[in-house]
CSV table of C-alpha atoms in Angstrom, one decimal:
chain,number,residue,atom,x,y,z
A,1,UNK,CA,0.0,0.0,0.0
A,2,UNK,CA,1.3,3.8,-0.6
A,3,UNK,CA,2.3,5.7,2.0
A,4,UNK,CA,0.1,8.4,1.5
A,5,UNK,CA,-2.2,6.0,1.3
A,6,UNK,CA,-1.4,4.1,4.9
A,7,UNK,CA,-1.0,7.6,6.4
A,8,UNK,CA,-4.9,8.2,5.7
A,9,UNK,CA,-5.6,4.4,7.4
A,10,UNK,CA,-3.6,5.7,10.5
A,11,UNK,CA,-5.1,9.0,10.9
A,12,UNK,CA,-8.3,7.5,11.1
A,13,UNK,CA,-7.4,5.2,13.7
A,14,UNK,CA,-5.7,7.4,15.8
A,15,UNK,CA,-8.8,9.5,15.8
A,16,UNK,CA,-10.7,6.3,17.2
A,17,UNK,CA,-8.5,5.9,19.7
A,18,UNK,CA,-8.8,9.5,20.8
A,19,UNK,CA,-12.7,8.4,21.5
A,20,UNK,CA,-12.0,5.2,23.3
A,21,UNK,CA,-11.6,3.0,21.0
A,22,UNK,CA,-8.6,1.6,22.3
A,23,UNK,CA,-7.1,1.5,25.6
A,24,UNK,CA,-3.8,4.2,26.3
A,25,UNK,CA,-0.1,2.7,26.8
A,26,UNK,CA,1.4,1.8,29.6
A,27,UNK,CA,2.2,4.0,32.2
A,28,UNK,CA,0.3,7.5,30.1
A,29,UNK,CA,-1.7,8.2,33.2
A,30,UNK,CA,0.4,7.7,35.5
A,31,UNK,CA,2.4,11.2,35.3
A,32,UNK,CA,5.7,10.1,33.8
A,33,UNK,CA,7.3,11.7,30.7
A,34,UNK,CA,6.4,9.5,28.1
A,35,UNK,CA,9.0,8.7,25.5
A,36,UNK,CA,9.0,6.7,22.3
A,37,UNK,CA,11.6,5.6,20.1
A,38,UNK,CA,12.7,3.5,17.0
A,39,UNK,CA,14.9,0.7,16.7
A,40,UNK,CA,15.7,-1.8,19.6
A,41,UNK,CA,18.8,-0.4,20.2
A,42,UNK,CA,18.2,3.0,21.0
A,43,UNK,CA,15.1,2.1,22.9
A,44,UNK,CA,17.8,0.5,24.9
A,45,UNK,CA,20.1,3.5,25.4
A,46,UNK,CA,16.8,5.7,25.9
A,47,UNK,CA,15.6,3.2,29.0
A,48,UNK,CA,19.1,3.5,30.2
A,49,UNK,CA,19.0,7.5,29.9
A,50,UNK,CA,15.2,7.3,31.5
A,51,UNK,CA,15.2,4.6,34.1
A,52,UNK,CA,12.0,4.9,36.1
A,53,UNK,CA,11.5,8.0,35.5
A,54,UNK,CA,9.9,7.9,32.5
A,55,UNK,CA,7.9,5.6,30.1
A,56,UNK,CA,9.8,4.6,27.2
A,57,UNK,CA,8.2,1.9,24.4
A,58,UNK,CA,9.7,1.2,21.0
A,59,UNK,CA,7.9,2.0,17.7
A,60,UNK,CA,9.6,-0.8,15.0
A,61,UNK,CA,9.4,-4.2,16.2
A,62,UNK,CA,12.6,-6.3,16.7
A,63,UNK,CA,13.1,-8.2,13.7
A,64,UNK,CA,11.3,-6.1,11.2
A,65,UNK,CA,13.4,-4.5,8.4
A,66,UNK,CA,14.0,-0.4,10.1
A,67,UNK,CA,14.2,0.5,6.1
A,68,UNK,CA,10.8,-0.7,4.9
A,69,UNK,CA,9.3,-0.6,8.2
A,70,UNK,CA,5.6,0.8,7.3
A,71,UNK,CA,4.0,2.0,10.8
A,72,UNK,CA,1.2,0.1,11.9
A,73,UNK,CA,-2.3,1.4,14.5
A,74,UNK,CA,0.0,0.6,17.3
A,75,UNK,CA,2.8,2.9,15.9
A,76,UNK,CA,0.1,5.5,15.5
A,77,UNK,CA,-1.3,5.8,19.4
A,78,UNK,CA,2.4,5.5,20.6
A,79,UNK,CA,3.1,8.2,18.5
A,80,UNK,CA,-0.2,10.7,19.7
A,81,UNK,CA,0.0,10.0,23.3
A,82,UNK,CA,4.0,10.8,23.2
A,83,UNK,CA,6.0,14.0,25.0
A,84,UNK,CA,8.9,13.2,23.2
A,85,UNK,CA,9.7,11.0,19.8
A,86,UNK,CA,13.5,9.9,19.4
A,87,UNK,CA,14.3,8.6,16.0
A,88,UNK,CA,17.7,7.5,14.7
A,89,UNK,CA,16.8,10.0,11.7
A,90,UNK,CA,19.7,10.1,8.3
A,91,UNK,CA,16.3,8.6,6.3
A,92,UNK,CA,16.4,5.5,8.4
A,93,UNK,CA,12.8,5.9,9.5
A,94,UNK,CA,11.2,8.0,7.0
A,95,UNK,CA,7.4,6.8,7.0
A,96,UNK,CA,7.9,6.9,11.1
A,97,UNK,CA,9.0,10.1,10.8
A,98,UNK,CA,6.3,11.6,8.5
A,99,UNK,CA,4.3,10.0,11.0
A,100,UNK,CA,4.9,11.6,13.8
A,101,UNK,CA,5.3,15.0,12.2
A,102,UNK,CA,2.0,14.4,11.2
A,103,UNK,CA,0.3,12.8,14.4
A,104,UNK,CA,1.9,14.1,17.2
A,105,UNK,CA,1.0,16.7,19.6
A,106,UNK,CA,1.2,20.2,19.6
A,107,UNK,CA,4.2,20.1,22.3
A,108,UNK,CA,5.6,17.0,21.7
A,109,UNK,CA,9.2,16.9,20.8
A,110,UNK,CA,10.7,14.9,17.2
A,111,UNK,CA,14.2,14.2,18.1
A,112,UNK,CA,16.9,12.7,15.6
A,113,UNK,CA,19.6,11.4,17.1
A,114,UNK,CA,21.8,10.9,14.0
A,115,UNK,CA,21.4,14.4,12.4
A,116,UNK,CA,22.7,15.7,15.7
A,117,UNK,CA,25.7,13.8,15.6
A,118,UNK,CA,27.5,14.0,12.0
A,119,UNK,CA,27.5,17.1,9.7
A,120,UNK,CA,27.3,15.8,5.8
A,121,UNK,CA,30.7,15.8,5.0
A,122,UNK,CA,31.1,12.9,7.7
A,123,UNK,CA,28.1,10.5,6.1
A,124,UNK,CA,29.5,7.3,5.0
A,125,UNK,CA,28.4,5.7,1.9
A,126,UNK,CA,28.1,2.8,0.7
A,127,UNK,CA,27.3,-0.4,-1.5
A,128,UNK,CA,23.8,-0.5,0.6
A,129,UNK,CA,23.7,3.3,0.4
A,130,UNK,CA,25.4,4.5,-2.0
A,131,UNK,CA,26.0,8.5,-2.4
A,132,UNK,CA,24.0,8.5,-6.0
A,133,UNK,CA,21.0,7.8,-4.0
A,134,UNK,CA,21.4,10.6,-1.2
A,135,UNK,CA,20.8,8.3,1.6
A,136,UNK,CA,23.8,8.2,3.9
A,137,UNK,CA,24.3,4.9,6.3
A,138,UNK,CA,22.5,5.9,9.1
A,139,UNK,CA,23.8,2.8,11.9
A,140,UNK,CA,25.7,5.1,13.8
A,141,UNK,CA,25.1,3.0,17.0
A,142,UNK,CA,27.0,0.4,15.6
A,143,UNK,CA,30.0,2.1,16.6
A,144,UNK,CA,30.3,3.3,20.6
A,145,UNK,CA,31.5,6.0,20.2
A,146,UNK,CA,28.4,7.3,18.7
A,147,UNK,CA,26.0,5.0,21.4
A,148,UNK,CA,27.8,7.4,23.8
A,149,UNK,CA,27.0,10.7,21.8
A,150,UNK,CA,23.7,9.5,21.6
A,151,UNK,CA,23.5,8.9,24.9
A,152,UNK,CA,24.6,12.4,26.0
A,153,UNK,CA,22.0,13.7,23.4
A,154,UNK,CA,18.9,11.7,24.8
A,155,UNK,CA,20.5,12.7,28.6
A,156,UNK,CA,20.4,16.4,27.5
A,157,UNK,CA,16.7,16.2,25.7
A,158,UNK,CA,15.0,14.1,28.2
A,159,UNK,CA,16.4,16.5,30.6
A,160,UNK,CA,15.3,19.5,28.5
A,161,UNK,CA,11.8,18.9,28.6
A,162,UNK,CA,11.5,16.8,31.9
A,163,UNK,CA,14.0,19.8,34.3
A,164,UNK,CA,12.0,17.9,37.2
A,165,UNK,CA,13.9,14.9,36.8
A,166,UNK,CA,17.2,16.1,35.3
A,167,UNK,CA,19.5,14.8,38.2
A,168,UNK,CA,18.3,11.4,37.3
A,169,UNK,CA,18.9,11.3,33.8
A,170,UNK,CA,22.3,12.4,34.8
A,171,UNK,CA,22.8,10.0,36.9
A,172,UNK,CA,21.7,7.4,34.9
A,173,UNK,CA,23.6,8.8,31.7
A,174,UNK,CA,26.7,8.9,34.1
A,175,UNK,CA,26.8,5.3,35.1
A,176,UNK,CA,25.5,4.3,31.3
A,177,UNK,CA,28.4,6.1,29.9
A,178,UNK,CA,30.6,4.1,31.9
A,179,UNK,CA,29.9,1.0,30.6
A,180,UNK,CA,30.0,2.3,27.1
A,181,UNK,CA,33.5,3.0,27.8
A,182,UNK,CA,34.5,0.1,29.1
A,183,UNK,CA,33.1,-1.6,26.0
A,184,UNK,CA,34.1,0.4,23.3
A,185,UNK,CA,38.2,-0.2,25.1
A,186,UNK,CA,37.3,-4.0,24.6
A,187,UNK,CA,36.1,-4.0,21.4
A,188,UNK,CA,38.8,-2.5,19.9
A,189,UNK,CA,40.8,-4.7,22.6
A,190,UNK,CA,39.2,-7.8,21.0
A,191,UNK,CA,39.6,-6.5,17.4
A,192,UNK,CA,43.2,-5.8,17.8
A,193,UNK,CA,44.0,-9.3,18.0
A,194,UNK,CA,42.2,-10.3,14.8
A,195,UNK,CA,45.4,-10.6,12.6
A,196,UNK,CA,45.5,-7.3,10.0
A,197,UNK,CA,44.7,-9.5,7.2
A,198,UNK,CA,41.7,-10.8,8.4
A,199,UNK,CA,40.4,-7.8,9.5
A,200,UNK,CA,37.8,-7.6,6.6
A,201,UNK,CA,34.2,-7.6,6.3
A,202,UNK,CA,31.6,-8.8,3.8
A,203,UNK,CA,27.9,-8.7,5.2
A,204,UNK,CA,24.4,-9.0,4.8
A,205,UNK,CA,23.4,-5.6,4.5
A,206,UNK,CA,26.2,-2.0,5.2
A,207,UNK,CA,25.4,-2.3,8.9
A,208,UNK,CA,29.4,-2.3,10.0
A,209,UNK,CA,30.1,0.9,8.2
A,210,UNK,CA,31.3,3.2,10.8
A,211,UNK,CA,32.5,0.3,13.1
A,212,UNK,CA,34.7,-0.8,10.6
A,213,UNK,CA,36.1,3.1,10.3
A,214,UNK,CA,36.2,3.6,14.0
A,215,UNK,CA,37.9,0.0,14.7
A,216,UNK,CA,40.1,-0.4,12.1
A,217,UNK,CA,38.4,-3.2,10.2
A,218,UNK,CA,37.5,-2.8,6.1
A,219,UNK,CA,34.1,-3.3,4.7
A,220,UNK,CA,35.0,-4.8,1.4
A,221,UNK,CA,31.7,-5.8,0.2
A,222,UNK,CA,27.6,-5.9,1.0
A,223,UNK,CA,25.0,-8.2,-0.5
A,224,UNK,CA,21.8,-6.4,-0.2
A,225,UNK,CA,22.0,-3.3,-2.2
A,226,UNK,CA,20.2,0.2,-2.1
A,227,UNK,CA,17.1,-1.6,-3.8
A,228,UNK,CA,16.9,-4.0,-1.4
A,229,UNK,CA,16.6,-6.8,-4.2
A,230,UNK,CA,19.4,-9.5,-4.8
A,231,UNK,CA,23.1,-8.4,-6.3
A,232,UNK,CA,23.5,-9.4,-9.7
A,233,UNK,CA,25.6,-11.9,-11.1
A,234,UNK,CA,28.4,-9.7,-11.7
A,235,UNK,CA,28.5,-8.5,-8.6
A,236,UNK,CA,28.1,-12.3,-6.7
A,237,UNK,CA,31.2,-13.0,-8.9
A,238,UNK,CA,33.6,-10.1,-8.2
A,239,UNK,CA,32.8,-10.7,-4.5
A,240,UNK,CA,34.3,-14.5,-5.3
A,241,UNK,CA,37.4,-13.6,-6.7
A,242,UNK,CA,37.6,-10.6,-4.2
A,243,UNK,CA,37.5,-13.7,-1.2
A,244,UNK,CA,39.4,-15.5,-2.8
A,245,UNK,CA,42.1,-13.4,-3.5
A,246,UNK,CA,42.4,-12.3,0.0
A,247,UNK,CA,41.4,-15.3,1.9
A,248,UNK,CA,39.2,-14.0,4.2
A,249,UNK,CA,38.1,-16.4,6.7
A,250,UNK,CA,34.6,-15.9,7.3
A,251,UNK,CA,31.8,-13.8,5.8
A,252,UNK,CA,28.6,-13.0,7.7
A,253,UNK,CA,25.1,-12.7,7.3
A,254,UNK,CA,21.8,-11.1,9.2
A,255,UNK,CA,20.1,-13.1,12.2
A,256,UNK,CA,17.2,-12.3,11.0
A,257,UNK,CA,17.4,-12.4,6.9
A,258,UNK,CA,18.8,-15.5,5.7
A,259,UNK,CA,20.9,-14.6,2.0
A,260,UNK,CA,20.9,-17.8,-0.1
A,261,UNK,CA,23.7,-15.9,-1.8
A,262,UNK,CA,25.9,-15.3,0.6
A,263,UNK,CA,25.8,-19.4,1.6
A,264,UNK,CA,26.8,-19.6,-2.0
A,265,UNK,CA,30.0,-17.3,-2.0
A,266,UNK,CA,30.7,-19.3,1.2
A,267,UNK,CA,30.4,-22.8,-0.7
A,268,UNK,CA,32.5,-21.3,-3.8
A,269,UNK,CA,35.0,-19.7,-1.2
A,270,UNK,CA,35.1,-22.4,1.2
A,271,UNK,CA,34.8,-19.2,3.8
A,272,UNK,CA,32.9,-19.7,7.1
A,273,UNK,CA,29.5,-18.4,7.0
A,274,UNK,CA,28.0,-17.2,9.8
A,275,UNK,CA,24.8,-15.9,10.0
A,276,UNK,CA,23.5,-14.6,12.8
A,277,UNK,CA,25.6,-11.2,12.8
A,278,UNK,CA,22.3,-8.1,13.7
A,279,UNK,CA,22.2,-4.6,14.6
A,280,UNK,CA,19.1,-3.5,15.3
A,281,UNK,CA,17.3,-7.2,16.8
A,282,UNK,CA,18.4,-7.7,20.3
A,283,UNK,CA,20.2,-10.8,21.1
A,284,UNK,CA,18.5,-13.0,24.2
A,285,UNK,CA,14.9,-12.6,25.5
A,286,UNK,CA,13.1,-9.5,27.0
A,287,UNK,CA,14.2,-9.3,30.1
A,288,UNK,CA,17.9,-11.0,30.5
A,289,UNK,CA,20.7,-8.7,30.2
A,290,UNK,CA,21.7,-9.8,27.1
A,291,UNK,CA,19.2,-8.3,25.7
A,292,UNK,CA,20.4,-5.1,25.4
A,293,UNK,CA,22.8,-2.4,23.1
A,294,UNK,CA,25.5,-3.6,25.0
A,295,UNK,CA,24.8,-7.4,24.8
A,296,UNK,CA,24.1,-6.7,20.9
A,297,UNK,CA,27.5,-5.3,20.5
A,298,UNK,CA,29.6,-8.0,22.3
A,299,UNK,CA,27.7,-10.7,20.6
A,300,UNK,CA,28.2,-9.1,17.7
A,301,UNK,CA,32.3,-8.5,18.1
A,302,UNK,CA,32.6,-12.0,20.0
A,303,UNK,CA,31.4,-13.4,16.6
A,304,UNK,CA,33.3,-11.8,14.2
A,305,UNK,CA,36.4,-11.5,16.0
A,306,UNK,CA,36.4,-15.3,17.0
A,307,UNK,CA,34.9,-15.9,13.0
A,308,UNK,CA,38.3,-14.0,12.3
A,309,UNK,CA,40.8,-15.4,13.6
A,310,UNK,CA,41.3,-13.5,16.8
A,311,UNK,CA,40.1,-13.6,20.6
A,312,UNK,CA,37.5,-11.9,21.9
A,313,UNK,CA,38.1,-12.5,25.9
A,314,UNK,CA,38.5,-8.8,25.9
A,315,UNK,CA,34.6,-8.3,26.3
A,316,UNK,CA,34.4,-10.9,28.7
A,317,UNK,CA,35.8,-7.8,31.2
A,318,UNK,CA,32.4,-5.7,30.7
A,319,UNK,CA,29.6,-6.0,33.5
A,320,UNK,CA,26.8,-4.0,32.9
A,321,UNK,CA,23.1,-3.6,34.6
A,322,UNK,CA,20.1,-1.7,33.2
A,323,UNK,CA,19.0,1.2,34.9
A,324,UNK,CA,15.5,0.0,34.1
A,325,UNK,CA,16.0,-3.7,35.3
């Protein structure tokens, strides 16, 4: 269905929700800021900015493609009963956003995390995104450096609109902030051993982009390109002769979309393939503390870097706890 055409379906509902024809999310009456935002993993860093002081629910479900996402009744009321809306932005969640410009209220704030971060002459570009197209590779969080920007971004909104409880999205931002820090010295700890020649990277889709520039790892190839449809023939082939040639180890693919083509390159190759690489589909269950930004990045480098030739003990060094658990 067209957008425009979806945006009509969603007005409507959220008009019948507005006379009780659904019930409100949790924790709108109860006086807390209420807060929604994107992508699993920066719901995560959110809830660790907010703790209990506000009420923080995701709009994408884990597991759903962020790019095509289409927003749903249920992304609709989250949006309308919302004080503030934090989206990765860099055209990551562009029917979300039109969305919430659209259905939001009067005073509720549209944050975007990623347009805060890099000016244009930092966007990366890529196979997946390449610069023809105008759609720079928006998975900042990927990289911790930028998880902690972001986190000092959502600290300083939250705090903007909610003064009331400022102290305690310091605090929380503090002790979050720590952690990050700690990981971000043990993943490059852990990548570090991954002998130089193996420090390559050919994935699913360009989710690695700025984690390969801030970690000193090289992207040398995607399979899913800006269209979303499957690489040609041509482009399955230089891939090939590019793995071959430099005997990469392993190639990796998404948890959660399985790439016939990529188990092919690896049966041609005789490279590992591993597929259950993710960035924005939280390892573990709701709940454990895996499940989390910070579990999603050491699972993530643990695989790779082990996948690589190198050890990962590094990350076995970071203890974390939610400030929501």
């Amino acid at each position: 269905m067209p957008f425009h055409r979806v945006a009509c379906v969603l007005a409507a509902v959220a008009l019948m929700a507005t006379v009780g024809c659904s019930s409100p999310s949790a924790g709108a009456d109860d006086g807390r800021l209420q807060v929604v935002a994107s992508v699993a993993p920066l719901v995560d860093i959110v809830k660790n900015v907010a703790g209990d002081a506000a009420d923080v629910n995701g709009l994408i479900p884990e597991g759903v493609d962020s790019h095509t996402f289409e927003p749903t009744p249920d992304t609709a009321k989250l949006i309308s009963d919302a004080d503030v809306i934090v989206l990765n932005g860099l055209d990551l969640e562009d029917p979300t956003l039109a969305l919430a410009q659209s259905d939001k209220k009067d005073t509720a704030q549209v944050f975007l995390l990623g347009d805060h971060t890099l000016q244009p002459d930092q966007y990366l570009y890529d196979f997946s995104f390449p610069k023809d197209q105008g759609h720079p590779n928006p998975h900042l969080w990927m990289d911790v450096v930028y998880a902690m920007k972001y986190t000092e971004l959502v600290r300083d909104e939250l705090s903007s609109v909610d003064p009331a409880n400022a102290a305690t999205y310091r605090k929380n931002a503090d002790a979050y902030l720590g952690t990050l820090r700690n990981l971000n010295s043990a993943v490059q700890d852990a990548v570090d051993t991954v002998p130089p020649q193996n420090r390559l990277l050919l994935t699913y889709h360009d989710s690695f982009a700025y984690f390969a520039n801030q970690y000193g790892m090289k992207v040398i190839g995607a399979i899913q390109p800006a269209d979303f449809a499957e690489p040609s023939a041509q482009e399955v082939a230089a891939l090939i002769d590019q793995i071959r040639s430099e005997h990469v180890p392993a190639i990796f693919g998404s948890e959660v979309f399985p790439s016939p083509v990529l188990a092919q390159i690896a049966a041609e190759t005789g490279a590992k393939y591993e597929d259950s690489l993710r960035d924005d589909d939280l390892p573990g269950d709701p709940g454990q503390p895996e499940h989390s930004y910070v579990g999603l990045i050491i699972y993530d480098v643990q695989t790779m870097v082990q996948d690589l030739g190198g050890d990962p003990s590094a990350l076995d060094q970071v203890h974390f706890a939610n400030a929501y658990d």
